[in-house]
Coordinates of C-alpha atoms in Angstrom, one line a residue:
M1 CA 52.6 131.1 156.5
L2 CA 54.2 131.2 153.1
T3 CA 53.1 134.8 152.8
S4 CA 56.1 135.7 155.0
F5 CA 58.3 135.2 152.0
W6 CA 56.5 138.0 150.3
D7 CA 56.9 140.6 153.0
N8 CA 59.7 142.4 151.2
C9 CA 59.1 141.4 147.6
I10 CA 58.3 145.1 147.0
H11 CA 60.8 147.1 149.1
S12 CA 62.5 150.2 147.7
I13 CA 63.1 152.6 144.9
N14 CA 65.4 151.2 142.1
Q15 CA 64.2 147.7 142.7
Q16 CA 64.2 145.9 139.3
F17 CA 62.0 143.2 137.8
E18 CA 62.4 141.0 134.8
D19 CA 59.4 142.5 133.0
V20 CA 56.0 144.1 133.7
E21 CA 54.3 140.8 134.3
E22 CA 56.8 139.9 137.0
F23 CA 56.2 143.3 138.7
R24 CA 52.4 142.7 138.6
I25 CA 52.8 139.3 140.2
Q26 CA 55.1 140.5 142.9
L27 CA 52.7 143.4 143.6
T28 CA 49.8 141.0 144.1
N29 CA 51.9 138.8 146.4
Y30 CA 52.9 141.9 148.4
A31 CA 49.3 143.0 148.8
I32 CA 48.3 139.6 149.9
A33 CA 51.1 139.3 152.4
H34 CA 50.3 142.7 154.0
S35 CA 46.5 142.3 153.7
F36 CA 45.6 145.3 151.7
D37 CA 44.2 146.1 148.3
F38 CA 45.3 148.5 145.6
E39 CA 44.0 150.0 142.4
Y40 CA 45.8 150.8 139.1
V41 CA 46.3 154.5 138.2
K42 CA 48.4 153.6 135.1
N43 CA 48.8 150.1 133.7
D44 CA 50.3 149.5 130.3
R45 CA 53.4 148.0 128.7
V46 CA 55.8 150.7 129.7
R47 CA 54.6 152.0 133.1
V48 CA 52.5 150.8 136.0
T49 CA 51.3 153.1 138.8
V50 CA 49.3 151.8 141.7
K51 CA 47.9 153.3 144.9
C52 CA 46.1 152.0 148.0
K53 CA 42.4 151.2 147.6
I54 CA 41.6 153.5 150.5
P55 CA 41.3 157.0 148.9
S56 CA 42.8 158.8 152.0
C57 CA 45.9 156.5 152.1
G58 CA 49.2 157.8 150.8
W59 CA 50.7 154.4 149.8
R60 CA 51.8 154.6 146.2
V61 CA 54.2 152.9 143.8
H62 CA 55.3 153.9 140.3
C63 CA 57.3 151.5 138.1
S64 CA 58.4 151.9 134.5
R65 CA 60.5 150.3 131.8
V66 CA 64.3 150.7 131.9
G67 CA 65.2 152.1 128.5
L68 CA 64.0 149.9 125.6
G69 CA 64.7 146.6 127.4
P70 CA 62.2 144.3 129.2
Y71 CA 63.3 145.2 132.7
F72 CA 61.1 147.3 135.0
Q73 CA 62.3 149.5 137.8
I74 CA 60.5 151.2 140.7
K75 CA 61.0 154.9 140.2
T76 CA 58.9 156.4 143.1
M77 CA 57.5 154.8 146.1
N78 CA 55.7 155.7 149.3
N79 CA 55.6 152.5 151.3
V80 CA 53.8 153.8 154.3
H81 CA 50.0 153.1 154.7
S82 CA 48.2 156.0 156.4
C83 CA 44.8 154.3 156.2
G84 CA 45.5 152.1 159.3
G85 CA 43.2 149.4 157.9
G86 CA 43.4 146.5 155.6
I87 CA 41.5 143.4 154.5
S88 CA 39.5 142.2 157.6
T89 CA 38.1 139.0 156.1
N90 CA 39.7 135.7 155.3
G91 CA 39.3 136.3 151.6
H92 CA 41.3 138.7 149.4
P93 CA 40.3 140.5 146.3
R94 CA 43.7 140.0 144.7
A95 CA 43.5 136.2 145.1
S96 CA 42.3 135.9 141.5
R97 CA 42.1 132.9 139.3
R98 CA 45.4 133.8 137.7
W99 CA 47.0 134.1 141.1
V100 CA 45.7 130.7 142.0
G101 CA 47.1 129.3 138.8
E102 CA 50.5 130.8 139.6
I103 CA 50.8 129.2 143.0
T104 CA 49.5 125.8 141.9
R105 CA 51.4 125.4 138.7
K106 CA 54.4 123.7 140.3
K107 CA 52.2 121.4 142.4
L108 CA 50.4 120.3 139.2
I109 CA 53.6 119.2 137.6
D110 CA 54.1 116.6 140.3
S111 CA 50.5 116.0 141.1
P112 CA 48.3 116.3 138.0
L113 CA 45.3 115.0 140.0
Y114 CA 45.6 117.9 142.4
R115 CA 41.9 118.6 143.2
P116 CA 40.3 122.0 143.6
R117 CA 39.1 121.1 147.1
D118 CA 42.7 120.3 148.1
I119 CA 43.7 123.7 146.6
V120 CA 41.2 125.4 148.8
K121 CA 42.6 123.7 151.9
D122 CA 46.3 124.4 151.0
V123 CA 45.7 128.0 150.2
F124 CA 44.0 128.6 153.5
R125 CA 46.7 126.8 155.4
D126 CA 49.6 128.4 153.5
Y127 CA 48.3 131.9 152.8
G128 CA 45.4 132.4 155.2
I129 CA 43.0 133.0 152.4
N130 CA 39.5 131.4 152.3
L131 CA 39.2 130.6 148.6
P132 CA 35.9 129.8 146.9
Y133 CA 35.8 126.4 145.3
H134 CA 35.0 127.9 141.8
K135 CA 38.0 130.1 142.0
A136 CA 40.2 127.1 142.8
W137 CA 38.7 125.2 139.9
H138 CA 39.3 128.0 137.4
G139 CA 42.8 128.6 138.8
K140 CA 43.7 125.0 138.2
E141 CA 42.3 125.2 134.6
I142 CA 44.6 128.3 134.0
A143 CA 47.6 126.5 135.4
C144 CA 47.0 123.4 133.3
K145 CA 46.7 125.5 130.2
D146 CA 49.9 127.3 131.0
L147 CA 51.7 123.9 131.6
H148 CA 50.3 121.9 128.7
G149 CA 49.5 124.6 126.1
D150 CA 46.6 124.5 123.6
E151 CA 45.0 121.1 123.5
A152 CA 44.1 121.6 119.8
L153 CA 47.7 121.8 118.8
S154 CA 48.6 118.6 120.5
F155 CA 46.8 116.6 117.8
D156 CA 49.1 118.1 115.2
H157 CA 52.1 117.1 117.3
L158 CA 51.1 113.4 116.8
R159 CA 52.8 113.5 113.4
W160 CA 56.2 114.3 115.0
Y161 CA 55.6 112.0 117.8
A162 CA 54.8 109.0 115.6
T163 CA 58.1 109.4 113.7
A164 CA 60.1 110.0 116.9
V165 CA 58.8 106.9 118.5
M166 CA 59.6 104.6 115.6
N167 CA 63.1 106.3 115.3
T168 CA 64.0 106.0 118.9
N169 CA 62.3 102.7 119.7
P170 CA 63.1 100.1 117.0
G171 CA 60.4 97.6 116.4
S172 CA 57.7 100.0 117.5
Y173 CA 54.5 100.5 115.6
V174 CA 52.5 103.7 115.4
E175 CA 49.6 104.1 113.0
L176 CA 47.9 107.5 112.6
E177 CA 44.7 108.1 110.7
C178 CA 42.9 111.3 109.8
T179 CA 39.8 112.1 107.8
P180 CA 40.8 112.5 104.1
E181 CA 38.5 115.5 103.4
D182 CA 39.6 117.9 106.2
H183 CA 42.5 116.1 107.8
R184 CA 40.9 115.9 111.3
F185 CA 42.2 113.4 113.7
R186 CA 40.4 110.1 113.7
R187 CA 42.5 107.5 115.5
V188 CA 46.0 106.4 116.4
F189 CA 47.5 103.1 117.4
V190 CA 50.7 102.8 119.5
S191 CA 52.8 99.9 120.6
F192 CA 56.4 100.0 121.6
G193 CA 59.0 97.5 120.4
A194 CA 60.1 96.4 123.8
V195 CA 56.6 95.3 124.9
I196 CA 56.0 93.6 121.6
A197 CA 59.0 91.5 122.1
G198 CA 58.2 91.0 125.7
F199 CA 54.7 89.7 124.9
E200 CA 56.0 87.2 122.4
T201 CA 58.7 85.8 124.7
G202 CA 57.4 86.3 128.3
C203 CA 53.6 86.5 128.4
R204 CA 50.8 84.0 128.0
P205 CA 48.7 84.2 124.7
M206 CA 46.0 86.0 126.5
L207 CA 44.9 89.6 126.0
F208 CA 42.4 91.8 127.9
L209 CA 40.5 94.3 125.9
D210 CA 38.7 97.4 127.4
G211 CA 37.8 100.9 126.6
T212 CA 37.9 103.9 128.9
F213 CA 36.7 107.5 128.5
L214 CA 39.3 110.3 128.1
K215 CA 38.6 113.4 130.2
S216 CA 40.3 116.2 128.3
K217 CA 38.5 118.9 126.4
Y218 CA 38.1 116.8 123.3
Q219 CA 37.6 113.6 125.1
G220 CA 37.6 110.4 123.0
I221 CA 38.1 106.7 124.0
L222 CA 41.2 104.8 124.8
L223 CA 41.1 101.2 123.7
A224 CA 43.6 99.2 125.7
I225 CA 45.1 95.8 124.9
I226 CA 46.7 94.3 128.0
A227 CA 48.6 91.1 128.6
K228 CA 49.4 89.4 131.9
N229 CA 52.9 88.5 133.1
G230 CA 53.9 85.4 135.0
N231 CA 53.4 87.1 138.3
D232 CA 49.8 87.9 137.5
G233 CA 50.7 91.6 137.0
F234 CA 49.3 93.5 134.0
F235 CA 51.5 94.0 131.0
P236 CA 50.4 96.8 128.6
L237 CA 50.9 95.7 125.0
A238 CA 49.2 98.3 122.9
F239 CA 46.5 101.0 122.9
S240 CA 44.6 103.2 120.5
V241 CA 42.8 106.5 120.8
V242 CA 39.6 106.8 118.9
D243 CA 36.5 109.0 118.9
Q244 CA 34.0 106.3 120.0
E245 CA 33.9 102.7 121.0
T246 CA 32.5 101.2 117.8
E247 CA 32.8 98.0 115.9
D248 CA 34.8 99.8 113.2
N249 CA 37.3 101.3 115.7
W250 CA 37.8 98.0 117.5
A251 CA 38.3 96.2 114.1
W252 CA 40.9 98.8 113.1
T253 CA 42.7 98.5 116.4
L254 CA 42.7 94.7 116.3
T255 CA 43.9 94.8 112.7
C256 CA 46.9 96.9 113.8
L257 CA 47.4 94.4 116.6
R258 CA 47.6 91.5 114.2
G259 CA 50.3 93.3 112.4
I260 CA 52.6 93.3 115.5
I261 CA 52.0 89.7 116.6
S262 CA 54.5 87.5 114.7
S263 CA 53.9 84.2 116.3
D264 CA 51.2 81.7 115.4
R265 CA 49.9 81.3 119.0
R266 CA 46.2 81.2 119.3
I267 CA 45.2 84.2 121.4
T268 CA 42.5 84.2 124.0
F269 CA 40.7 87.6 124.3
I270 CA 38.9 88.5 127.5
S271 CA 36.5 91.5 127.4
D272 CA 33.0 92.7 128.3
R273 CA 30.2 92.4 125.8
G274 CA 31.1 95.9 124.7
K275 CA 30.3 97.9 121.6
G276 CA 31.7 96.2 118.5
L277 CA 33.8 93.6 120.3
M278 CA 31.3 90.8 119.8
S279 CA 31.8 90.9 116.0
A280 CA 35.3 92.6 115.7
V281 CA 37.2 89.9 117.5
P282 CA 36.1 87.0 115.4
S283 CA 36.3 89.0 112.2
V284 CA 40.0 89.9 112.7
F285 CA 41.1 86.8 114.7
P286 CA 38.7 84.1 113.5
D287 CA 40.7 81.3 115.2
S288 CA 40.9 83.0 118.6
Y289 CA 38.9 82.4 121.7
H290 CA 36.7 85.2 123.1
S291 CA 35.8 85.1 126.8
H292 CA 33.2 87.4 128.4
C293 CA 34.0 89.1 131.7
L294 CA 31.8 87.7 134.4
R295 CA 31.9 91.0 136.4
H296 CA 30.4 92.9 133.5
L297 CA 27.8 90.2 133.0
K298 CA 26.8 90.6 136.6
M299 CA 26.8 94.4 136.3
N300 CA 24.5 94.2 133.3
F301 CA 21.9 92.5 135.4
K302 CA 21.7 95.7 137.5
E303 CA 19.9 97.3 134.6
L304 CA 16.9 95.5 135.9
L305 CA 17.1 97.7 139.0
Q306 CA 16.5 100.8 136.8
L307 CA 13.4 99.1 135.3
L308 CA 12.3 98.3 138.8
D309 CA 12.6 101.9 139.7
A310 CA 10.6 102.9 136.7
A311 CA 7.9 100.4 137.7
A312 CA 7.9 101.8 141.3
Y313 CA 8.1 105.5 140.5
G314 CA 5.7 105.5 137.5
L315 CA 2.5 107.4 138.4
R316 CA 0.2 105.9 135.8
I317 CA -0.7 102.3 135.3
E318 CA 0.6 102.4 131.8
D319 CA 4.0 103.5 133.1
Y320 CA 4.1 100.5 135.4
R321 CA 3.1 98.1 132.6
K322 CA 5.7 99.6 130.2
A323 CA 8.5 99.0 132.8
I324 CA 7.4 95.4 133.4
A325 CA 7.2 94.8 129.6
E326 CA 10.8 96.1 129.2
M327 CA 11.9 94.0 132.1
R328 CA 10.3 90.9 130.6
C329 CA 12.5 91.5 127.5
F330 CA 15.5 91.1 129.8
S331 CA 14.3 88.3 132.0
Q332 CA 10.9 86.6 132.2
Q333 CA 11.8 85.3 135.6
A334 CA 12.6 88.8 137.0
A335 CA 9.4 90.2 135.6
K336 CA 7.4 87.4 137.1
W337 CA 9.1 87.9 140.5
V338 CA 8.2 91.6 140.4
E339 CA 4.6 90.9 139.5
D340 CA 4.4 88.3 142.4
S341 CA 5.8 90.7 145.0
D342 CA 2.6 92.6 145.7
P343 CA 3.3 95.7 143.6
D344 CA 0.1 97.3 145.0
H345 CA 2.2 97.7 148.2
W346 CA 5.1 99.6 146.6
A347 CA 4.3 100.8 143.1
N348 CA 3.0 104.4 142.9
A349 CA 0.6 103.5 140.1
L350 CA -1.1 100.7 142.1
F351 CA -0.8 101.9 145.7
P352 CA -4.3 102.7 146.9
G353 CA -3.5 104.9 149.9
E354 CA -1.7 108.2 150.4
R355 CA 2.0 108.2 151.1
Y356 CA 3.1 111.5 149.5
G357 CA 5.6 109.9 147.1
E358 CA 7.6 108.1 149.8
L359 CA 8.9 104.8 148.5
Y360 CA 11.7 104.2 151.0
S361 CA 12.1 103.7 154.8
N362 CA 14.8 106.4 154.8
C363 CA 13.3 108.1 157.9
A364 CA 13.6 105.0 160.0
E365 CA 17.1 104.4 158.7
S366 CA 18.1 108.0 159.4
F367 CA 16.9 107.7 162.9
N368 CA 18.9 104.5 163.4
S369 CA 22.0 106.4 162.4
W370 CA 21.1 109.3 164.5
I371 CA 21.0 107.2 167.7
L372 CA 24.1 105.2 166.8
E373 CA 25.9 106.2 170.0
A374 CA 22.8 105.6 172.2
R375 CA 22.5 102.0 170.9
N376 CA 25.7 101.1 172.7
L377 CA 24.4 102.1 176.1
P378 CA 22.5 100.0 178.7
I379 CA 18.8 100.1 178.1
V380 CA 17.9 102.9 180.6
Q381 CA 20.8 105.1 179.6
M382 CA 20.0 104.4 176.0
I383 CA 16.4 105.5 176.4
D384 CA 17.4 108.7 178.2
H385 CA 20.1 109.5 175.7
I386 CA 17.5 109.3 173.0
R387 CA 15.3 111.5 175.0
V388 CA 17.9 114.1 175.4
Q389 CA 18.6 114.1 171.7
M390 CA 14.9 114.5 170.9
M391 CA 14.5 117.2 173.5
E392 CA 17.3 119.3 171.9
M393 CA 16.1 118.6 168.4
M394 CA 12.6 119.8 169.2
Y395 CA 13.9 122.9 170.8
K396 CA 16.1 123.7 167.8
R397 CA 13.4 123.1 165.3
R398 CA 10.9 125.0 167.3
N399 CA 13.1 128.0 167.2
E400 CA 13.9 127.7 163.6
A401 CA 10.2 127.4 162.6
S402 CA 9.4 130.5 164.7
E403 CA 11.5 132.5 162.2
W404 CA 9.9 131.1 159.0
E405 CA 8.0 133.7 157.0
T406 CA 6.7 131.4 154.3
Y407 CA 3.2 129.9 154.2
L408 CA 4.7 126.5 153.4
C409 CA 7.7 124.8 154.9
P410 CA 10.9 125.9 153.2
S411 CA 11.6 122.7 151.3
I412 CA 8.0 122.4 150.1
M413 CA 8.1 126.1 149.1
E414 CA 11.1 125.3 146.9
K415 CA 9.3 122.5 145.2
M416 CA 6.2 124.7 144.6
E417 CA 8.3 127.5 143.2
K418 CA 9.8 125.0 140.7
H419 CA 6.2 123.9 139.8
Q420 CA 5.2 127.5 139.2
V421 CA 8.1 128.1 136.9
G422 CA 7.4 124.9 135.0
C423 CA 3.7 125.7 134.4
R424 CA 4.2 129.0 132.8
G425 CA 4.3 127.7 129.2
L426 CA 1.3 125.5 129.5
Q427 CA -1.9 126.3 127.7
V428 CA -5.0 126.0 129.9
L429 CA -8.6 125.5 128.6
C430 CA -11.4 126.2 131.1
S431 CA -14.5 124.0 131.4
D432 CA -16.6 125.2 134.3
G433 CA -14.2 126.9 136.7
N434 CA -13.4 123.6 138.4
H435 CA -12.5 121.3 135.5
F436 CA -9.6 122.3 133.2
E437 CA -7.8 120.8 130.2
I438 CA -4.1 121.3 129.9
C439 CA -2.9 121.2 126.3
G440 CA 0.4 119.7 125.3
R441 CA 2.1 116.6 123.9
R442 CA 0.1 114.6 126.4
G443 CA -3.1 116.4 127.4
E444 CA -4.1 116.3 131.1
A445 CA -7.4 117.0 132.9
V446 CA -7.5 118.8 136.3
N447 CA -10.3 118.8 138.9
L448 CA -9.6 121.4 141.5
N449 CA -12.4 120.5 143.9
D450 CA -11.4 116.9 144.1
R451 CA -7.7 117.8 143.9
M452 CA -7.0 115.4 141.1
C453 CA -5.0 115.4 137.8
T454 CA -4.9 112.7 135.3
C455 CA -1.1 112.7 135.6
R456 CA -1.7 111.5 139.2
G457 CA 1.1 113.7 140.5
W458 CA -1.3 115.6 142.7
Q459 CA -2.8 112.5 144.2
V460 CA 0.5 110.8 144.8
F461 CA 2.6 113.7 146.3
G462 CA -0.2 115.7 147.9
L463 CA 1.0 118.9 146.2
P464 CA -0.4 120.5 143.0
C465 CA 1.4 119.3 140.0
I466 CA 2.5 121.7 137.2
H467 CA -0.9 121.1 135.5
A468 CA -2.8 121.9 138.6
C469 CA -0.6 125.0 139.1
A470 CA -1.4 126.2 135.6
A471 CA -5.2 125.7 136.2
V472 CA -5.0 127.6 139.5
W473 CA -3.2 130.4 137.9
K474 CA -5.8 130.6 135.2
I475 CA -8.5 131.5 137.8
N476 CA -6.2 133.8 139.8
R477 CA -6.2 131.7 142.9
S478 CA -3.4 131.0 145.3
I479 CA -1.6 127.7 144.7
Y480 CA -0.8 127.4 148.4
D481 CA -4.5 127.0 149.1
Y482 CA -4.5 123.7 147.3
C483 CA -1.5 122.2 149.1
S484 CA -2.1 119.6 151.8
S485 CA -2.3 121.1 155.2
Y486 CA 0.5 118.8 156.4
F487 CA 3.0 121.0 154.4
L488 CA 2.0 124.3 156.1
S489 CA 4.5 126.1 158.3
D490 CA 1.8 126.5 161.0
T491 CA 1.2 122.8 161.0
F492 CA 5.0 122.3 161.5
R493 CA 5.0 124.7 164.4
Q494 CA 2.1 122.8 166.0
A495 CA 4.1 119.6 165.7
Y496 CA 7.0 121.1 167.8
A497 CA 4.9 123.3 170.1
G498 CA 5.4 120.9 173.0
A499 CA 8.7 120.4 174.8
I500 CA 10.3 117.3 176.2
L501 CA 11.3 118.0 179.7
P502 CA 14.4 116.9 181.6
V503 CA 14.4 113.6 183.5
V504 CA 16.9 113.6 186.4
G505 CA 18.3 110.8 188.5
V506 CA 18.9 108.3 185.7
Q507 CA 22.4 107.5 186.9
R508 CA 21.4 107.1 190.5
P509 CA 20.4 103.5 191.4
A510 CA 16.9 103.0 192.8
E511 CA 16.5 101.9 196.4
E512 CA 15.3 98.3 196.7
E513 CA 12.0 97.8 198.4
E514 CA 11.3 94.8 200.5
G515 CA 9.3 92.2 198.7
S516 CA 9.7 93.9 195.3
I517 CA 10.1 91.8 192.2
F518 CA 13.6 92.0 190.7
I519 CA 13.4 92.2 186.8
K520 CA 15.9 89.9 185.3
P521 CA 17.4 90.3 181.9
P522 CA 16.2 88.2 179.0
F523 CA 18.2 85.2 177.7
T524 CA 20.3 86.1 174.6
K525 CA 22.6 84.3 172.3
I526 CA 25.8 86.1 171.3
R527 CA 26.3 85.8 167.6
P528 CA 29.8 84.9 166.3
G529 CA 32.1 87.6 164.9
R530 CA 32.4 91.2 165.6
K531 CA 29.3 93.2 166.3
K532 CA 28.0 95.2 163.4
K533 CA 27.7 98.9 163.8
K534 CA 25.9 99.7 160.6
R535 CA 22.8 98.3 158.9
I536 CA 23.2 95.7 156.2
E537 CA 23.0 97.5 152.9
S538 CA 20.3 96.3 150.5
Q539 CA 21.4 95.2 147.1
A540 CA 18.6 97.2 145.6
D541 CA 19.5 100.5 147.2
P542 CA 19.4 103.0 144.3
D543 CA 22.0 105.6 143.8
A544 CA 21.1 109.1 144.8
I545 CA 19.8 111.2 141.9
T546 CA 21.6 114.5 141.5
H547 CA 21.3 117.3 139.0
N548 CA 24.7 118.6 138.3
R549 CA 25.6 121.2 135.6
C550 CA 28.7 120.4 133.5
S551 CA 31.2 123.2 133.3
R552 CA 32.4 121.8 129.9
C553 CA 29.2 121.6 127.8
K554 CA 26.9 123.4 130.2
G555 CA 24.5 120.5 130.2
F556 CA 22.7 119.0 133.2
G557 CA 22.9 115.6 134.9
H558 CA 26.6 115.1 134.8
N559 CA 29.9 116.9 135.4
K560 CA 33.1 117.5 133.5
K561 CA 34.7 114.2 134.4
T562 CA 31.8 112.2 133.0
C563 CA 30.8 114.5 130.1
R564 CA 30.5 112.7 126.7
N565 CA 28.9 115.5 124.7
P566 CA 30.9 116.9 121.8
V567 CA 32.2 120.5 122.2
A568 CA 32.2 122.8 119.2
V569 CA 35.7 123.7 118.2
E570 CA 36.3 127.3 117.1
E571 CA 37.9 127.4 113.7

C-alpha cells in the first residue's frame, strides 16, 4: 500500500510545510493513511486548526504561518486518538476529487489516455479506497486542467507558436486565420519544413485526406494530409484545425497545401466522399486524380440497415412505406429485396399476430450462450448439465419473485412508470367513457375496451401506450388493469411455481440386459478447420441502442467523446 508513505507525514510540533495548501494536502494524506476523518475548526490563509470527526476524541492539530512568509508550522498537536474507531468502509470522505487529481497528475503526464475506470482500480490497489467512477472522472478533469491550464488561452498562444515554428524550423509553413469582426479562432494550417522536403524527395505523389473529430472542450475538426513512404508506412505532410468539415475549410486547407508543393508532379488524392471534398479537390487541384476510398463506400451501404430498422420498427403502415421509399432513393434493388422478403413476417406495421414488440431471436441466442459449457459434453451429460442449470435458475427466480412487491414485473413496471411520466402533458378529450381523443401534433384515438390506440403501440407491445395511459388517468382508473396478464408478477410466480428435481446416477453406466438393442451413434462428417465456439454473427445485427447523457453539453444519446454540440463560452 502506498499509504504507508504517509504514516508520518504529520508527526510532531514544529514540523514545517511550504505553504498552507501543502499542509492541507499532507493532512488529507495522513487521514487516509490512518483511516480517520477530521473537521476544520479554523481554516484560513494564516492558520488551520483541525480535530477528529468524533466529538469525544482528543486528536487535534493547530498549524499557523511562520512570520510573514509562506511557510506553515505545527504549533500544537495531540496525535493520540481516544475514539478508538475510524473509517470502517472501503471508501473515505477525504478522498475528494481534488485528492484524486493530485495523485493522478503525474500518471497523466506519461499516460494522457489514463481512463477513469483504471484510476478506480489503481486507487483501490494502492490506497485501499473504493472510489466511485464519477469521482475518478472529475479528479482526472481537475488534474488535466492543472497540467494543461485554461483551454481558452491556448488559442491565443497560437500566435506565438506560429512564429516560433517558422523561426526554429526553416521552410515550415503556418497559416492562422481568425474572424475579422471579433478575432475568434477560425482555422490554422501547419506543415513543417522537414516533411515538406521529405515529401518532395522521398514520397510518391499520393496524398490521403481525412478529417477526425477533436475531443477537447471546444472540439473542432482536424483535417489531415498524409503521404506514404516507400515502406508503405504513413508520412504526415500537413494538417489543419477547423471548426467544421466543410467545402470552404477543405478548399482553404488544400490552397495552403498547394503553396508548399513546389514540384509539378500530378498528385493523386485518396479520400472518402466526405463533406466538401468532392468539389474542393478539383477546384484547387484541377489536374489531379481523386480516388474514393472503397471502405467508406462499403460503410455507406450500411445506411440501408438503418432504413431497414425503420421499416421493421415502424408501428404504422405509413412508417413502413416511408422507410421503403427512402430506401428506394438509395437503391431500387435493395428496396425490392425488402418488399420481396415477406415483410408481413417481420415488420411491426404488417405483422398480423401478437409478439409484444419482439423482432429478434435474442432469447434463443442467449440460451445458446448460457449452455456453452454443456454443448461440449456427451449427449446425456449435456442434457443433465442443462437440467441442473435450469433447476438452479428456477429456484433463484422463484425466490426473487417471492420478494417482489409490485403488481407488474419490475422491468415492466419501469416501462409503465416512464409511460405515466410521458402522458402527463397530453390533453385528453372524452367521447363516451370508452373512446378518447388525444390532442397533439398528431392526434390519436384510444379505445379502452378493445385495448387499441391508433398509434398501434398498445396492440404491438401489449402495454398501454402513453396515449392510453392518459385516457385511463382521465377516468381515474388504474393503468395496471389494462396491461396484459403476462406481465403480472403473479403470472411470473406461477411460471416458476414448479421445481425441477434432481436426477441421480447419470455418471453410472447402465447394466446391459440380455437381448436389448444397443443404440448406435449416427454417422457424422467432421468439418474441416477448428470447431467454432460462437454463433456466426449476422451482417445485419444492429448496434445496441443506448441513452447516455453527455457530461459536456448535458444532452442525451451520446457521451463526451462523441459530443459535437457547441458549448457556450463565458465571456
